[in-house]
Amino acid sequence: MAKLEVRGLRKAFGGTEVCKGIDLDVGTDEMVCLIGASGSGKSTLLKCLNLLEPIDDGQILLDGVDISVPGLDPQPVRQRIGMVFQSFNLFPHMTAAENVMLAPRRVHGKSREVLLPEVTALFERFGLADRMGHYPDQLSGGQQQRVAIVRALAMKPEIMLFDEITSALDPELVGEVLDALRELREAGMTMVLATHEMGFARELADKVCFLDAGVIREAGPPEQIFDNPVEDRTRAFLRRVVN
């Protein structure tokens, strides 16, 4: 049984169906990369997995349990499935450490004294130990995005979702965020990423899914998708984005 299973997921906004019956399996410790043009449904799919958007039809199963049933409290699920967005969404009036500790203090009722060693270890892990007392406007974009990753990890999730987290960064800052994802990959975190970084997806993904017009047009290991794609639409997309 996969850690996360998606069956026939449909999601529409108004009269526009954005996800049109998506099936996806994510195994424990797997990194799954979602690729595709803007508007193909990647971000909407991730938001549905985190229960930020209710689905119109289908199922989302976490460890075999349907988490998409109407009326389910989303908060326990979001503690198990963390998410990081394009925008950092850090509170400007709080230091990096205060931003990271906010949710564990409110949700788990942990004190600052209890959290500090855990949070310090996370900042050290991602090369930010000397930035804990800095405010967001004192950090580079790459540092802010790494703080956002640390903030999500502070809740000790079982799965992490990443929505184009390098797209708002200057090119020279992309590498440090991808290095943070590499570290998570090596540590065995189960991850689903929407990304435009094709070299990264080829290097580290266990599975690559090409989304096109709201469906997964093709899925497989990176070497199949990038070197020997079956679908014409996949080949056309890759010709446009891979140098």
Tab-separated table of C-alpha atoms in Angstrom:
chain	number	residue	atom	x	y	z
A	1	MET	CA	0.000	0.000	0.000
A	2	ALA	CA	1.268	3.418	-0.973
A	3	LYS	CA	1.724	6.086	1.676
A	4	LEU	CA	-0.499	8.449	-0.297
A	5	GLU	CA	-3.013	7.357	-2.919
A	6	VAL	CA	-5.098	9.546	-5.202
A	7	ARG	CA	-8.025	8.003	-7.071
A	8	GLY	CA	-10.092	9.816	-9.695
A	9	LEU	CA	-9.499	13.261	-8.196
A	10	ARG	CA	-11.574	15.995	-9.791
A	11	LYS	CA	-11.555	19.679	-8.945
A	12	ALA	CA	-13.286	22.566	-10.712
A	13	PHE	CA	-13.331	26.308	-10.132
A	14	GLY	CA	-16.564	27.744	-11.465
A	15	GLY	CA	-17.130	26.061	-14.792
A	16	THR	CA	-13.474	25.212	-15.337
A	17	GLU	CA	-12.331	21.724	-14.379
A	18	VAL	CA	-8.667	21.956	-13.368
A	19	CYS	CA	-8.095	18.345	-12.247
A	20	LYS	CA	-9.882	15.825	-14.439
A	21	GLY	CA	-9.665	12.446	-12.769
A	22	ILE	CA	-6.105	12.209	-11.431
A	23	ASP	CA	-4.682	8.915	-10.147
A	24	LEU	CA	-1.383	8.969	-8.258
A	25	ASP	CA	0.509	6.709	-5.850
A	26	VAL	CA	3.283	8.037	-3.601
A	27	GLY	CA	5.292	5.406	-1.746
A	28	THR	CA	6.975	5.858	1.623
A	29	ASP	CA	10.319	7.673	1.231
A	30	GLU	CA	9.573	8.433	-2.432
A	31	MET	CA	10.154	11.753	-4.151
A	32	VAL	CA	7.544	12.372	-6.848
A	33	CYS	CA	8.060	15.363	-9.153
A	34	LEU	CA	5.126	16.929	-10.984
A	35	ILE	CA	6.088	18.675	-14.210
A	36	GLY	CA	3.996	20.463	-16.787
A	37	ALA	CA	3.093	23.895	-18.105
A	38	SER	CA	1.532	26.577	-15.915
A	39	GLY	CA	-2.178	25.877	-15.603
A	40	SER	CA	-1.816	22.123	-16.009
A	41	GLY	CA	-3.175	21.422	-12.504
A	42	LYS	CA	-0.006	20.864	-10.461
A	43	SER	CA	-0.621	23.497	-7.786
A	44	THR	CA	-4.300	22.631	-7.482
A	45	LEU	CA	-3.449	18.961	-7.007
A	46	LEU	CA	-1.015	19.806	-4.199
A	47	LYS	CA	-3.568	22.029	-2.466
A	48	CYS	CA	-6.114	19.222	-2.651
A	49	LEU	CA	-3.610	16.797	-1.097
A	50	ASN	CA	-3.132	19.231	1.810
A	51	LEU	CA	-6.929	19.724	2.073
A	52	LEU	CA	-6.577	23.420	1.304
A	53	GLU	CA	-9.073	22.831	-1.500
A	54	PRO	CA	-12.027	20.422	-1.197
A	55	ILE	CA	-12.226	17.954	-4.054
A	56	ASP	CA	-15.339	17.517	-6.188
A	57	ASP	CA	-14.944	13.793	-6.755
A	58	GLY	CA	-12.519	10.955	-6.093
A	59	GLN	CA	-10.503	9.939	-3.048
A	60	ILE	CA	-7.282	10.867	-1.273
A	61	LEU	CA	-5.997	8.061	0.936
A	62	LEU	CA	-3.321	8.533	3.599
A	63	ASP	CA	-2.098	5.173	4.902
A	64	GLY	CA	-5.254	3.679	3.418
A	65	VAL	CA	-7.629	6.078	5.192
A	66	ASP	CA	-9.790	8.423	3.102
A	67	ILE	CA	-8.901	11.968	4.168
A	68	SER	CA	-11.065	13.647	1.521
A	69	VAL	CA	-14.470	12.817	3.027
A	70	PRO	CA	-16.655	15.908	3.536
A	71	GLY	CA	-16.651	17.309	7.039
A	72	LEU	CA	-13.294	15.860	8.049
A	73	ASP	CA	-11.239	18.146	10.308
A	74	PRO	CA	-8.261	19.114	8.106
A	75	GLN	CA	-5.925	20.171	10.905
A	76	PRO	CA	-4.722	16.685	11.981
A	77	VAL	CA	-4.088	15.876	8.316
A	78	ARG	CA	-2.099	19.067	7.762
A	79	GLN	CA	0.076	18.171	10.735
A	80	ARG	CA	0.975	14.965	8.867
A	81	ILE	CA	1.241	16.552	5.407
A	82	GLY	CA	3.329	19.737	5.388
A	83	MET	CA	3.369	22.203	2.517
A	84	VAL	CA	5.708	24.950	1.316
A	85	PHE	CA	4.580	27.488	-1.268
A	86	GLN	CA	6.225	29.794	-3.819
A	87	SER	CA	5.736	32.755	-1.487
A	88	PHE	CA	7.532	32.458	1.824
A	89	ASN	CA	4.606	33.781	3.934
A	90	LEU	CA	6.845	34.578	6.894
A	91	PHE	CA	5.525	37.019	9.476
A	92	PRO	CA	7.666	40.162	9.047
A	93	HIS	CA	7.450	41.186	12.718
A	94	MET	CA	8.809	37.835	13.949
A	95	THR	CA	12.364	36.515	13.812
A	96	ALA	CA	13.095	33.400	11.785
A	97	ALA	CA	13.060	31.286	14.948
A	98	GLU	CA	9.774	32.817	16.134
A	99	ASN	CA	8.197	32.094	12.752
A	100	VAL	CA	9.248	28.463	13.003
A	101	MET	CA	8.083	28.008	16.590
A	102	LEU	CA	4.679	29.642	16.159
A	103	ALA	CA	2.726	26.625	14.882
A	104	PRO	CA	4.214	24.004	17.263
A	105	ARG	CA	3.526	26.328	20.197
A	106	ARG	CA	-0.084	26.952	19.163
A	107	VAL	CA	-0.970	23.488	17.861
A	108	HIS	CA	1.028	21.259	20.217
A	109	GLY	CA	1.176	23.614	23.182
A	110	LYS	CA	4.946	23.273	23.469
A	111	SER	CA	6.900	25.940	25.307
A	112	ARG	CA	9.668	27.958	23.728
A	113	GLU	CA	12.173	26.260	26.047
A	114	VAL	CA	11.108	22.790	24.898
A	115	LEU	CA	11.086	23.758	21.230
A	116	LEU	CA	14.348	25.684	21.101
A	117	PRO	CA	16.708	22.655	20.922
A	118	GLU	CA	14.592	21.032	18.187
A	119	VAL	CA	14.315	24.246	16.199
A	120	THR	CA	18.019	25.036	16.604
A	121	ALA	CA	18.871	21.596	15.225
A	122	LEU	CA	16.680	22.255	12.171
A	123	PHE	CA	18.290	25.641	11.531
A	124	GLU	CA	21.726	24.031	11.802
A	125	ARG	CA	20.677	21.224	9.468
A	126	PHE	CA	19.802	23.703	6.723
A	127	GLY	CA	22.729	26.056	7.199
A	128	LEU	CA	20.781	28.785	8.968
A	129	ALA	CA	22.109	28.605	12.531
A	130	ASP	CA	23.383	32.188	12.364
A	131	ARG	CA	20.059	33.493	11.028
A	132	MET	CA	17.682	32.409	13.799
A	133	GLY	CA	17.434	35.905	15.287
A	134	HIS	CA	17.087	37.677	11.940
A	135	TYR	CA	13.830	39.127	10.656
A	136	PRO	CA	12.594	38.127	7.174
A	137	ASP	CA	13.643	41.420	5.577
A	138	GLN	CA	17.198	40.725	6.794
A	139	LEU	CA	17.292	37.421	4.889
A	140	SER	CA	17.834	36.662	1.211
A	141	GLY	CA	15.048	35.011	-0.761
A	142	GLY	CA	16.828	31.681	-0.599
A	143	GLN	CA	17.252	31.970	3.152
A	144	GLN	CA	13.593	32.891	3.590
A	145	GLN	CA	12.527	29.867	1.573
A	146	ARG	CA	14.761	27.594	3.660
A	147	VAL	CA	13.181	29.080	6.802
A	148	ALA	CA	9.783	28.242	5.306
A	149	ILE	CA	10.971	24.637	4.843
A	150	VAL	CA	12.231	24.542	8.439
A	151	ARG	CA	8.884	25.925	9.626
A	152	ALA	CA	7.022	23.094	7.897
A	153	LEU	CA	9.447	20.471	9.239
A	154	ALA	CA	9.028	21.762	12.802
A	155	MET	CA	5.571	20.162	12.783
A	156	LYS	CA	7.257	16.785	12.112
A	157	PRO	CA	5.189	15.879	9.048
A	158	GLU	CA	5.239	12.454	7.423
A	159	ILE	CA	4.909	13.900	3.903
A	160	MET	CA	6.086	17.206	2.437
A	161	LEU	CA	4.511	19.014	-0.514
A	162	PHE	CA	6.408	21.723	-2.396
A	163	ASP	CA	4.720	24.055	-4.876
A	164	GLU	CA	7.270	25.606	-7.257
A	165	ILE	CA	9.333	26.787	-4.299
A	166	THR	CA	12.208	28.073	-6.449
A	167	SER	CA	10.129	29.975	-9.019
A	168	ALA	CA	10.174	33.298	-7.121
A	169	LEU	CA	13.935	33.207	-6.501
A	170	ASP	CA	16.775	34.800	-8.393
A	171	PRO	CA	18.700	32.110	-10.302
A	172	GLU	CA	21.750	32.313	-8.033
A	173	LEU	CA	19.579	31.505	-4.993
A	174	VAL	CA	17.851	28.458	-6.482
A	175	GLY	CA	20.763	26.128	-5.757
A	176	GLU	CA	20.696	26.578	-1.988
A	177	VAL	CA	16.986	25.682	-1.841
A	178	LEU	CA	17.498	22.645	-4.062
A	179	ASP	CA	20.317	21.585	-1.742
A	180	ALA	CA	17.814	21.669	1.124
A	181	LEU	CA	15.531	19.367	-0.853
A	182	ARG	CA	18.465	17.052	-1.558
A	183	GLU	CA	19.104	16.841	2.172
A	184	LEU	CA	15.470	15.888	2.775
A	185	ARG	CA	15.651	13.320	-0.015
A	186	GLU	CA	18.721	11.713	1.522
A	187	ALA	CA	17.010	11.672	4.937
A	188	GLY	CA	14.117	9.661	3.481
A	189	MET	CA	11.328	12.258	3.569
A	190	THR	CA	8.292	11.358	1.437
A	191	MET	CA	7.821	14.291	-0.944
A	192	VAL	CA	5.667	15.537	-3.809
A	193	LEU	CA	7.049	18.517	-5.717
A	194	ALA	CA	5.683	20.693	-8.472
A	195	THR	CA	8.805	21.977	-10.179
A	196	HIS	CA	10.235	23.612	-13.291
A	197	GLU	CA	13.739	22.416	-12.347
A	198	MET	CA	14.058	19.571	-14.851
A	199	GLY	CA	17.669	18.745	-14.022
A	200	PHE	CA	16.751	18.362	-10.369
A	201	ALA	CA	13.772	16.144	-11.199
A	202	ARG	CA	15.927	13.967	-13.456
A	203	GLU	CA	18.620	13.624	-10.793
A	204	LEU	CA	16.606	12.908	-7.656
A	205	ALA	CA	12.995	11.933	-8.384
A	206	ASP	CA	11.827	8.356	-7.970
A	207	LYS	CA	8.874	9.130	-10.213
A	208	VAL	CA	8.102	11.975	-12.606
A	209	CYS	CA	4.506	12.795	-13.560
A	210	PHE	CA	3.776	14.987	-16.576
A	211	LEU	CA	0.520	16.888	-16.067
A	212	ASP	CA	-1.270	18.284	-19.086
A	213	ALA	CA	-4.703	19.924	-19.102
A	214	GLY	CA	-5.676	18.479	-15.738
A	215	VAL	CA	-4.607	14.882	-16.200
A	216	ILE	CA	-1.389	12.945	-15.654
A	217	ARG	CA	-0.531	12.312	-19.266
A	218	GLU	CA	2.511	10.183	-18.495
A	219	ALA	CA	4.305	8.931	-15.379
A	220	GLY	CA	7.403	6.868	-14.764
A	221	PRO	CA	11.016	6.926	-13.610
A	222	PRO	CA	13.029	9.987	-14.702
A	223	GLU	CA	15.031	8.112	-17.317
A	224	GLN	CA	11.823	7.034	-19.054
A	225	ILE	CA	10.111	10.427	-18.958
A	226	PHE	CA	13.144	12.473	-19.981
A	227	ASP	CA	14.931	10.055	-22.311
A	228	ASN	CA	12.162	7.952	-23.824
A	229	PRO	CA	8.742	9.569	-23.327
A	230	VAL	CA	5.826	7.723	-24.881
A	231	GLU	CA	3.326	10.552	-25.311
A	232	ASP	CA	3.619	13.201	-28.014
A	233	ARG	CA	2.507	15.863	-25.536
A	234	THR	CA	5.323	14.900	-23.156
A	235	ARG	CA	7.898	15.111	-25.927
A	236	ALA	CA	6.587	18.521	-27.055
A	237	PHE	CA	6.714	19.896	-23.501
A	238	LEU	CA	10.235	18.639	-22.869
A	239	ARG	CA	11.482	20.085	-26.162
A	240	ARG	CA	10.342	23.493	-24.934
A	241	VAL	CA	11.828	23.336	-21.423
A	242	VAL	CA	14.929	21.130	-21.592
A	243	ASN	CA	18.062	22.664	-23.059
